[in-house]
Structures are given as C-alpha cells and as structure tokens.
Short mmCIF file of C-alpha atoms in Angstrom, two decimals:
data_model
loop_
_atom_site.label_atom_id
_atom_site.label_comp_id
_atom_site.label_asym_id
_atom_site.label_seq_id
_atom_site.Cartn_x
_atom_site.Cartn_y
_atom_site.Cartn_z
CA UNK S 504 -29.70 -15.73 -11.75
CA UNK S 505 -30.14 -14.91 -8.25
CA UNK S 506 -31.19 -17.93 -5.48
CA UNK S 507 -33.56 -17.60 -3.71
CA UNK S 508 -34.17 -16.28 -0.29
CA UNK S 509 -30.62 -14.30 0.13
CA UNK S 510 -30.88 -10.46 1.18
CA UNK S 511 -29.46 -7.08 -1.07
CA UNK S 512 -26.35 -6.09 -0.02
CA UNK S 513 -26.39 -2.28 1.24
CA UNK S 514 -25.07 -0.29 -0.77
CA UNK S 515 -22.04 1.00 1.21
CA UNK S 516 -21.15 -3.35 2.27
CA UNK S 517 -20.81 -3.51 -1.74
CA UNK S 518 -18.82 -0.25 -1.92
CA UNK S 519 -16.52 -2.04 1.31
CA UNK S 520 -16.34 -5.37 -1.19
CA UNK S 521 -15.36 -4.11 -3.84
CA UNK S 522 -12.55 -2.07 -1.96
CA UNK S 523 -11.09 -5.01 0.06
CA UNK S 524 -11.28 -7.09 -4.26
CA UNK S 525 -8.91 -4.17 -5.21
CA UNK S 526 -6.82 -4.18 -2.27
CA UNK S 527 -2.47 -5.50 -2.69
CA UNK S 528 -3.63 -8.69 -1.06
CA UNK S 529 -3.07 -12.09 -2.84
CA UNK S 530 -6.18 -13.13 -4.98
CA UNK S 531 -7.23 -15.90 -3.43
CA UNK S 532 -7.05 -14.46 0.27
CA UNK S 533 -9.02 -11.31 -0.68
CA UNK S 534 -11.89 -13.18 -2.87
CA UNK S 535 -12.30 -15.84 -0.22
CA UNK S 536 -12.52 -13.19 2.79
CA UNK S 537 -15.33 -11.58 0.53
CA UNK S 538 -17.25 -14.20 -0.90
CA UNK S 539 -17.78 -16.16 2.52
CA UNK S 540 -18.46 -12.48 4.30
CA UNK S 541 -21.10 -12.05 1.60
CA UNK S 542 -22.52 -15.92 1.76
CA UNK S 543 -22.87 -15.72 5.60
CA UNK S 544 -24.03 -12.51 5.73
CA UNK S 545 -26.90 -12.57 3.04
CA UNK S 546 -27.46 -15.55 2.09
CA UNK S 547 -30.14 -18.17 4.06
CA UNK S 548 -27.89 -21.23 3.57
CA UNK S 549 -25.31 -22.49 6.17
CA UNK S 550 -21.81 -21.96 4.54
CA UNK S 551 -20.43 -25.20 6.07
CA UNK S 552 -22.57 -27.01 3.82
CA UNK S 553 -21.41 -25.47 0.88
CA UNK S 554 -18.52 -26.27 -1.26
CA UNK S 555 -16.26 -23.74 -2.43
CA UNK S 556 -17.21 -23.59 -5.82
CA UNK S 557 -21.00 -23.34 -4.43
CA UNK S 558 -19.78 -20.49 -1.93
CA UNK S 559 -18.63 -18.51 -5.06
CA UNK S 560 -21.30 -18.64 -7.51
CA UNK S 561 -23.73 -17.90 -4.02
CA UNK S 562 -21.45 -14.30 -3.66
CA UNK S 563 -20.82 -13.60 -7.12
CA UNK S 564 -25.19 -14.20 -7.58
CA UNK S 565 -25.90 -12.26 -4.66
CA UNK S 566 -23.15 -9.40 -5.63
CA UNK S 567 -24.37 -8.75 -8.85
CA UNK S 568 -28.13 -8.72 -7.99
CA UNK S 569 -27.45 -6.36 -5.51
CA UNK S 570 -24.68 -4.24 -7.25
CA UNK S 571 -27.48 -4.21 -10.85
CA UNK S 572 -26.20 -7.06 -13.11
CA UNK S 573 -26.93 -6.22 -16.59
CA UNK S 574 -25.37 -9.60 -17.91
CA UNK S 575 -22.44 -7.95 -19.89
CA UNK S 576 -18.66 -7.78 -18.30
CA UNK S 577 -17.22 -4.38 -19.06
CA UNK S 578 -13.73 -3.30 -19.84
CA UNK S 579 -13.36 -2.60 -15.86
CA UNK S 580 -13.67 -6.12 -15.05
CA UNK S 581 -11.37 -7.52 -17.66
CA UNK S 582 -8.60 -4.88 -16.55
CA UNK S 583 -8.82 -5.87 -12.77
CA UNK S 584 -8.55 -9.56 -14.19
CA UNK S 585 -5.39 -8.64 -16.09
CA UNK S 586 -4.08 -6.45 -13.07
CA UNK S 587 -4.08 -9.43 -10.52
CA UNK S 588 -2.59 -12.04 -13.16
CA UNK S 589 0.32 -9.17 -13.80
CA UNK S 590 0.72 -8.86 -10.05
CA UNK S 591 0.10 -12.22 -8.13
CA UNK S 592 0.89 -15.70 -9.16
CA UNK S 593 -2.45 -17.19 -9.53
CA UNK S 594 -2.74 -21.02 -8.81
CA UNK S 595 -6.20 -23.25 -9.24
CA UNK S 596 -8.24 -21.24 -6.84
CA UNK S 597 -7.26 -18.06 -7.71
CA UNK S 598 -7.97 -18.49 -11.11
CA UNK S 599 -11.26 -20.32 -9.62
CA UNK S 600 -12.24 -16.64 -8.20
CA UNK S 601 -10.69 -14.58 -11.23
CA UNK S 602 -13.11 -16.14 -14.39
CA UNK S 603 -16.28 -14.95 -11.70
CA UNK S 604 -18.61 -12.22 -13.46
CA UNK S 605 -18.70 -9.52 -10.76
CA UNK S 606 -20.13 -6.21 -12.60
CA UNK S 607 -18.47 -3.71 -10.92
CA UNK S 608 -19.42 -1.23 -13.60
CA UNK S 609 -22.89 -0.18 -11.31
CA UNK S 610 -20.39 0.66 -8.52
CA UNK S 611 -17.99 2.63 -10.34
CA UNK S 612 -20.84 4.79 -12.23
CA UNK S 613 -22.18 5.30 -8.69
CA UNK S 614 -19.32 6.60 -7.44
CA UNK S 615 -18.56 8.84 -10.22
CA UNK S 616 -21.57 10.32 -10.12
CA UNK S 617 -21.55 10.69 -5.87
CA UNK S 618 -19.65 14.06 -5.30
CA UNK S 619 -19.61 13.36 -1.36
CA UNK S 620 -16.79 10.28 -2.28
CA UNK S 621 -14.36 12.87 -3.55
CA UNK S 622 -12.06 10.99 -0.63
CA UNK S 623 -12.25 8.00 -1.90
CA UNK S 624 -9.21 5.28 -1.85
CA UNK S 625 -7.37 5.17 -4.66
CA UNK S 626 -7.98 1.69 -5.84
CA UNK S 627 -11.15 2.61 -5.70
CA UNK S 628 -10.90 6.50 -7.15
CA UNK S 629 -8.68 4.57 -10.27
CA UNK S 630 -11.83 2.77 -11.08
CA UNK S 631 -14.04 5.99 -11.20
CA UNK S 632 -11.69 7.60 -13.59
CA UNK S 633 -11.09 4.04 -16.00
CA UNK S 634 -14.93 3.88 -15.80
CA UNK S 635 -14.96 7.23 -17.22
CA UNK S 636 -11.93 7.08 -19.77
CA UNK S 637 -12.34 3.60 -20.82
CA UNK S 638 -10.20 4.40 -23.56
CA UNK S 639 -7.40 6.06 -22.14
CA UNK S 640 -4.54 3.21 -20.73
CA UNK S 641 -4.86 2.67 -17.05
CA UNK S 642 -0.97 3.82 -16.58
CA UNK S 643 -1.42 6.64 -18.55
CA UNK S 644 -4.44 7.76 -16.36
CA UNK S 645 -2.14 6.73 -13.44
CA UNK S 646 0.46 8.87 -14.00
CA UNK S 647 -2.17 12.38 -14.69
CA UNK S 648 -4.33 11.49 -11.86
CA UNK S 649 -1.23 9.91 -9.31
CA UNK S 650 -3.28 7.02 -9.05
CA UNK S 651 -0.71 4.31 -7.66
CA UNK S 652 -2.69 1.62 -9.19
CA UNK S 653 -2.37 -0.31 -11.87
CA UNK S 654 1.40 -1.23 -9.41
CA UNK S 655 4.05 -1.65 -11.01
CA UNK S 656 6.76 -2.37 -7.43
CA UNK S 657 6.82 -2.84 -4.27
CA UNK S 658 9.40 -1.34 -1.27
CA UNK S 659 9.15 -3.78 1.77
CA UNK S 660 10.96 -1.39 4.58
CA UNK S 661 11.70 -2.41 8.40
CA UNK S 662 8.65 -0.41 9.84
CA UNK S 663 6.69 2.74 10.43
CA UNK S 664 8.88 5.84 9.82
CA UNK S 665 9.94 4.73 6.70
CA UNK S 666 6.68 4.19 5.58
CA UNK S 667 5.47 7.50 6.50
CA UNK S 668 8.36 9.45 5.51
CA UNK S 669 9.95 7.73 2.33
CA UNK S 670 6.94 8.14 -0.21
CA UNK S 671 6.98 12.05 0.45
CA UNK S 672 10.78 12.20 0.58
CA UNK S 673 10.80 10.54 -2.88
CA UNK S 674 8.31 12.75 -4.07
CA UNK S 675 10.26 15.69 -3.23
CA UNK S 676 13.47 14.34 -5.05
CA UNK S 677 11.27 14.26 -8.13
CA UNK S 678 9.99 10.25 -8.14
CA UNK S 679 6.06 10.48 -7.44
CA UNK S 680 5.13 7.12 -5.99
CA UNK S 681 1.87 7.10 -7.31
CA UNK S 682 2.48 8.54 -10.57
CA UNK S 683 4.92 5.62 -10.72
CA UNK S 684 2.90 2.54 -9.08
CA UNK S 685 5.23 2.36 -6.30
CA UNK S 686 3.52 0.37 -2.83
CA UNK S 687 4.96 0.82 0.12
CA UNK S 688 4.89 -1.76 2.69
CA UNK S 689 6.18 -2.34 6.44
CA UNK S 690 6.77 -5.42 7.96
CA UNK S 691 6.37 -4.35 11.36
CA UNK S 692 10.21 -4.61 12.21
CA UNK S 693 13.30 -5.74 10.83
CA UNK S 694 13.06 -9.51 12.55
CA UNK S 695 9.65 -9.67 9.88
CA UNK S 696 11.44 -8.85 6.98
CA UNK S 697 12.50 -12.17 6.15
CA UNK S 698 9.54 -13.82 6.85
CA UNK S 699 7.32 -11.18 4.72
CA UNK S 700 9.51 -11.53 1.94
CA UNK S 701 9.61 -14.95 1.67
CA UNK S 702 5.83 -15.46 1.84
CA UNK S 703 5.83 -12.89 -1.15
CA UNK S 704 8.24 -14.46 -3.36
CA UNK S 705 5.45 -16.79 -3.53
CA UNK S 706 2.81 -14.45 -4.33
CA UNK S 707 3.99 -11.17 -5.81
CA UNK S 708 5.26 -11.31 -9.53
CA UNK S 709 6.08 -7.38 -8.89
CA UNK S 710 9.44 -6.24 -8.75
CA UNK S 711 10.28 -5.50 -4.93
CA UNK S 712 12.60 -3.66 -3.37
CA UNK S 713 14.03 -4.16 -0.10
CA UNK S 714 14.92 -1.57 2.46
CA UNK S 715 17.07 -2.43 6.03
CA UNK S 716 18.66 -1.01 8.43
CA UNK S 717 22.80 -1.17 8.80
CA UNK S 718 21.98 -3.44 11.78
CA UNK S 719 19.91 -6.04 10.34
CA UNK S 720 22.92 -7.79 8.45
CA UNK S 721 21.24 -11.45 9.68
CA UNK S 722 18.56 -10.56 7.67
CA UNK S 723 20.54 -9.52 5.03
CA UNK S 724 21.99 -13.13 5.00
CA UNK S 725 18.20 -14.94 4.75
CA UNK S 726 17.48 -13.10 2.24
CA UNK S 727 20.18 -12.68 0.04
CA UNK S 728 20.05 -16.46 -1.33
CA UNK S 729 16.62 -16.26 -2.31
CA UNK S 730 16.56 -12.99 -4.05
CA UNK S 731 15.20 -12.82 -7.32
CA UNK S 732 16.99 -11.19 -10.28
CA UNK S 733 14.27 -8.94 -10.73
CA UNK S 734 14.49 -7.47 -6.94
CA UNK S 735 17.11 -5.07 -4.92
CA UNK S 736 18.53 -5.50 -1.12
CA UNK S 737 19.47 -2.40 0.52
CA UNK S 738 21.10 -1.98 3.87
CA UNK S 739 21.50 1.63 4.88
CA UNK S 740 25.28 2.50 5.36
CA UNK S 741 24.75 5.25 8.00
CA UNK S 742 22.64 3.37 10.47
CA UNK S 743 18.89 3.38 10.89
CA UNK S 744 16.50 5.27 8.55
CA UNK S 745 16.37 8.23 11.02
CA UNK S 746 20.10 8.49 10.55
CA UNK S 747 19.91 9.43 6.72
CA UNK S 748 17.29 12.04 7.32
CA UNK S 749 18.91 15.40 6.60
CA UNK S 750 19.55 17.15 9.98
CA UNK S 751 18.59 20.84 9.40
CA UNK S 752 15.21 19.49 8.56
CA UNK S 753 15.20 17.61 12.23
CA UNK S 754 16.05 20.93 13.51
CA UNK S 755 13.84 22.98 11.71
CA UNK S 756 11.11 20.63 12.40
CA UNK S 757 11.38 20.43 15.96
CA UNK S 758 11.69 24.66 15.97
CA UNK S 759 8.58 25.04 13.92
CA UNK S 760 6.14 22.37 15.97
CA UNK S 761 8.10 23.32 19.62
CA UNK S 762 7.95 27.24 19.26
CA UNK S 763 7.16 27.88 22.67
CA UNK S 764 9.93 25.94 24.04
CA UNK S 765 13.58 26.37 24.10
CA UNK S 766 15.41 26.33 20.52
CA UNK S 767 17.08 23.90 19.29
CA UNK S 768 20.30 23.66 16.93
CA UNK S 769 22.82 21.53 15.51
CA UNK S 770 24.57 21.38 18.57
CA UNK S 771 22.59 19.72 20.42
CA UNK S 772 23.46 16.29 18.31
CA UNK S 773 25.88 14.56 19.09
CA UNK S 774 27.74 12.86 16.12
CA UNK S 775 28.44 9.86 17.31
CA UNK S 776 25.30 8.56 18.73
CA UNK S 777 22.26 7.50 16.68
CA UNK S 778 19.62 10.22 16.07
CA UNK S 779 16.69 8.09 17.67
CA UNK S 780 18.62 8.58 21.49
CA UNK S 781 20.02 12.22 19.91
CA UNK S 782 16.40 12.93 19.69
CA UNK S 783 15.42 11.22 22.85
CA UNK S 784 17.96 13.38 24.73
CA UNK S 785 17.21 16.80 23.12
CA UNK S 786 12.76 15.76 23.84
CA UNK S 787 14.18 15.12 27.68
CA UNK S 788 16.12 18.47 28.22
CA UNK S 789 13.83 20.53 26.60
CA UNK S 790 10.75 19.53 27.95
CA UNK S 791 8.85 18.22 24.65
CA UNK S 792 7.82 15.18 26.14
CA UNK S 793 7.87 11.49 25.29
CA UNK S 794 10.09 10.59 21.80
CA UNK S 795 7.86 8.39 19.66
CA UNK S 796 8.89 7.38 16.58
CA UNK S 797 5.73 7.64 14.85
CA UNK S 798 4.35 10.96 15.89
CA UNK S 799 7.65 12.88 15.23
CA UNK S 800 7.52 10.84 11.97
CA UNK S 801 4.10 12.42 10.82
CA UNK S 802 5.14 16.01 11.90
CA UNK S 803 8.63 15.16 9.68
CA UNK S 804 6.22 14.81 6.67
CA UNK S 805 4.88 18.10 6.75
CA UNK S 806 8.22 20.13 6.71
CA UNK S 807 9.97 17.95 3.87
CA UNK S 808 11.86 20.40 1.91
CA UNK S 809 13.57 19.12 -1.96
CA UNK S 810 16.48 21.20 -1.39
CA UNK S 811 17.39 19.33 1.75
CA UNK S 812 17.70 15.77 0.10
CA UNK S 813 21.00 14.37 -0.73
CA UNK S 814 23.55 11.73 -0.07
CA UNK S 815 22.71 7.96 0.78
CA UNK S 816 18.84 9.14 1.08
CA UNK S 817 18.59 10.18 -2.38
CA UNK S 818 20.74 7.25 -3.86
CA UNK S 819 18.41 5.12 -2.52
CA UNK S 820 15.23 6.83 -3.59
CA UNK S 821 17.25 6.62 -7.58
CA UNK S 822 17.28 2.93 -6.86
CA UNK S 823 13.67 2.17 -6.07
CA UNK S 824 13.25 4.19 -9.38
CA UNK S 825 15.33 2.61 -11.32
CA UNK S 826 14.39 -0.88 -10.43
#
C-alpha cells in the first residue's frame, strides 16, 4: 500500500530507475543509489530517520504506485532476480533489495508501445522484447535481437581505444558481442587494472577476461595469484593495443578522413617505434593536427574491414570467445 503524503514519480525518473536497476553494477550499490534517490526525492519523511529496511519498502511503495502496481510479479521480475543472482554474489543486503516487488511490467508495456524509444538502451530494449515474448528464453532472444543482456562475460581492458575498437573488431572476425553477452569494460588505465579486478572478484560471478598491454607485466604479477580458474590474463605480445591494429587499415583510415591533405602510406611508419608516436609523427608532418587517442579511435571504428584481421588481434578475439 502506498504511505501517505509521498509524490508520483514522473514518468521518465521511473524510466531513469529502472535503467540504472538493470545496469552491470553490483546489486546492492545500484538498489541503494535508487531507493534513497526515490525516498528523498518523493517521499515527505527525512531519510536519516529511516532504517534501511524502512528506506526500501518507502521506494519499492512509492515505485510501484507510481509505475501502476497491479499486485502480481510477472515473469520480468523473476528473470531480472535470477539475472543478478547468476551475475553478482549477493550477500544479506543484496538479497535484502532482490525479494522487493518492483512491477516493472507497466514500464516495459509502456515502452513497447512508445515508438519515439526506438533508441532505447539495451538493458532496457531486452526488457521490451522479454515483455513481449515471455515465452521465448532471454538468450535466445539475445542472440536474434543482439541484445548483450542476459551477460554471460566480461573483458576488463587497460582503457579507451580498446573499448571502442575491440567490440567492432570482434564483430567483424565473426564473434558478435551482443549476440554473445560479452561487456566490455575499461579501467581507466593499466595502473587500475589490478585494483578493478580485485574489487570484482568479489562481486562478479561472470567469467572475465583480462586484456593488458606488453608493458604492464607488474600488473600481470598482482593479478596472476588471484586469478580464478574460470578467468583468462592476456598481455599483448606486440606492444600496446594500437600496435596489433592491422596497418593498411591505419593508412586507409587516415586517407579516407584526411583527403584534403597530403597522402599517407606505409612508409611513413617506422617499424621500430610504437604506432601511438608513429602516428604522432605522421599527424605533425602532415598537418592533421593534435594525435588523440580517442578521436582517431572512433574514426578507426567506422573503416573496420573483416578481411584485414589477423594475427595476435584475432587470437585474442578466439579467446574472449572461447572463454
């Protein structure tokens, strides 16, 4: 029943909710950010002076008055419940927030029925489509519909390149991350890696597999004696990430996106130095500017050709899918 003197949550705040519930964030994390968001926000009572427990059954109240609460839990619900016990270790609290009655269902019909949220998320767009096909397997719709969700691993990599690059790379070797439940994650630099891992070895039942760069052999060390049977440790044999990246699709890349400028060709690399200060070099002679990492990333993505991957890149895109 819902207490008295709290406010509806908008629409669109519920549709934001039930996004940041379905997020890859540990259970507990994402439920408490939620819950108090939705106790301070809308309810009348002073969240200091509630206890936990009283902080969720506020939210969940609030939630599913606003969201339409019909007093039945439907297949959605149950599947989410099942997704975050396959994925997360779930200790006292999370378990706390898990057996919570949030009917999600009024949401998901919503948004299937709402053809301006054709750009929806996919965590969210997944439970459109399991709304719809309630008796179709989640994976099954997952693989059709390249869903990533329900995941089934995780690739922690040194940073941003790999990140943008790798999940398009892999699909054009014929391994569709999404199709496959594959999350990719960056740790914001190799010295993180460690550190990220070892917070998730606490959290994340998933399978995960770990991408570094030749140079980050001290991280290599930390991590090696705590790595599970069930995960993978790569270091990259031919430097950084950049390094693996098939050069005629550097070259072709910079061509296509610098046509006005002078041409550039193989021989402008020089073999023995790393591509990131090959690149540098060949953006300072021919006048394209500032290197950044990122950018030339993104433009990278867009000229990705199957033909072009081989060697250590696609070795290590057969790894993440057989692991």
């Amino acid at each position: 029943m819902e207490r008295k003197n709290s406010k509806k949550i908008p629409k669109e705040q519920l549709l934001l909710s039930l996004d940041r519930l379905t997020r890859f964030k540990p259970t507990a994390d994402k439920y408490a950010r939620v819950f108090n968001d939705i106790v301070n926000r809308y309810s009348s009572e002073n969240i200091k002076t509630l206890s936990p427990q009283e902080v969720c059954a506020r939210a969940t109240d609030i939630f599913n008055s606003s969201a339409g609460f019909e007093g039945t839990c439907t297949h959605l619900e149950e599947m989410l419940k099942e997704e975050e016990r396959a994925t997360f270790f779930q200790d006292e609290e999370s378990e706390k927030y898990l057996k919570t009655r949030l009917n999600i269902a009024p949401l998901a019909a919503f948004l299937a029925s709402n053809d301006a949220r054709k750009e929806m998320p996919l965590n969210l767009k997944r439970l459109v489509l399991s709304f719809k096909n309630p008796n179709i397997p989640p994976e099954v719709l997952r693989e059709k519909y390249s869903l990533r969700w329900p995941l089934e691993k995780i690739i922690l990599c040194e940073g941003a390149t790999e990140e943008i690059l790798l999940e398009e790379l892999a699909k054009c070797a014929g391994y569709d991350f999404c199709k496959n439940g594959v999350y990719l994650l960056g740790a914001g630099g190799k010295n993180q890696v460690a550190r990220k891992y070892y917070k998730m070895l606490n959290e994340v039942r998933l399978p995960i597999f770990i991408l570094l760069d030749s140079d980050a052999k001290e991280t290599e060390k930390l991590i090696a004696p705590k790595l599970r049977a069930c995960d993978a440790l790569y270091l990259i044999k031919g430097g950084e990430f950049e390094d693996i990246l098939p050069e005629s699709l550097i070259v072709r890349t910079l061509n296509a996106h610098f046509k006005n400028y002078i041409q550039c060709t193989n021989q402008d690399f020089d073999k023995t130095l790393p591509q990131s200060k090959n690149l540098k070099e060949i953006f300072r002679q021919k006048g394209y500017g500032d290197f950044k990492k990122c950018e030339f990333a993104k433009i990278l993505k867009t000229h990705i050709q199957k033909e072009e991957l081989d060697g250590e890149l696609f070795e290590i895109i057969k790894m993440i899918a057989a692991l």
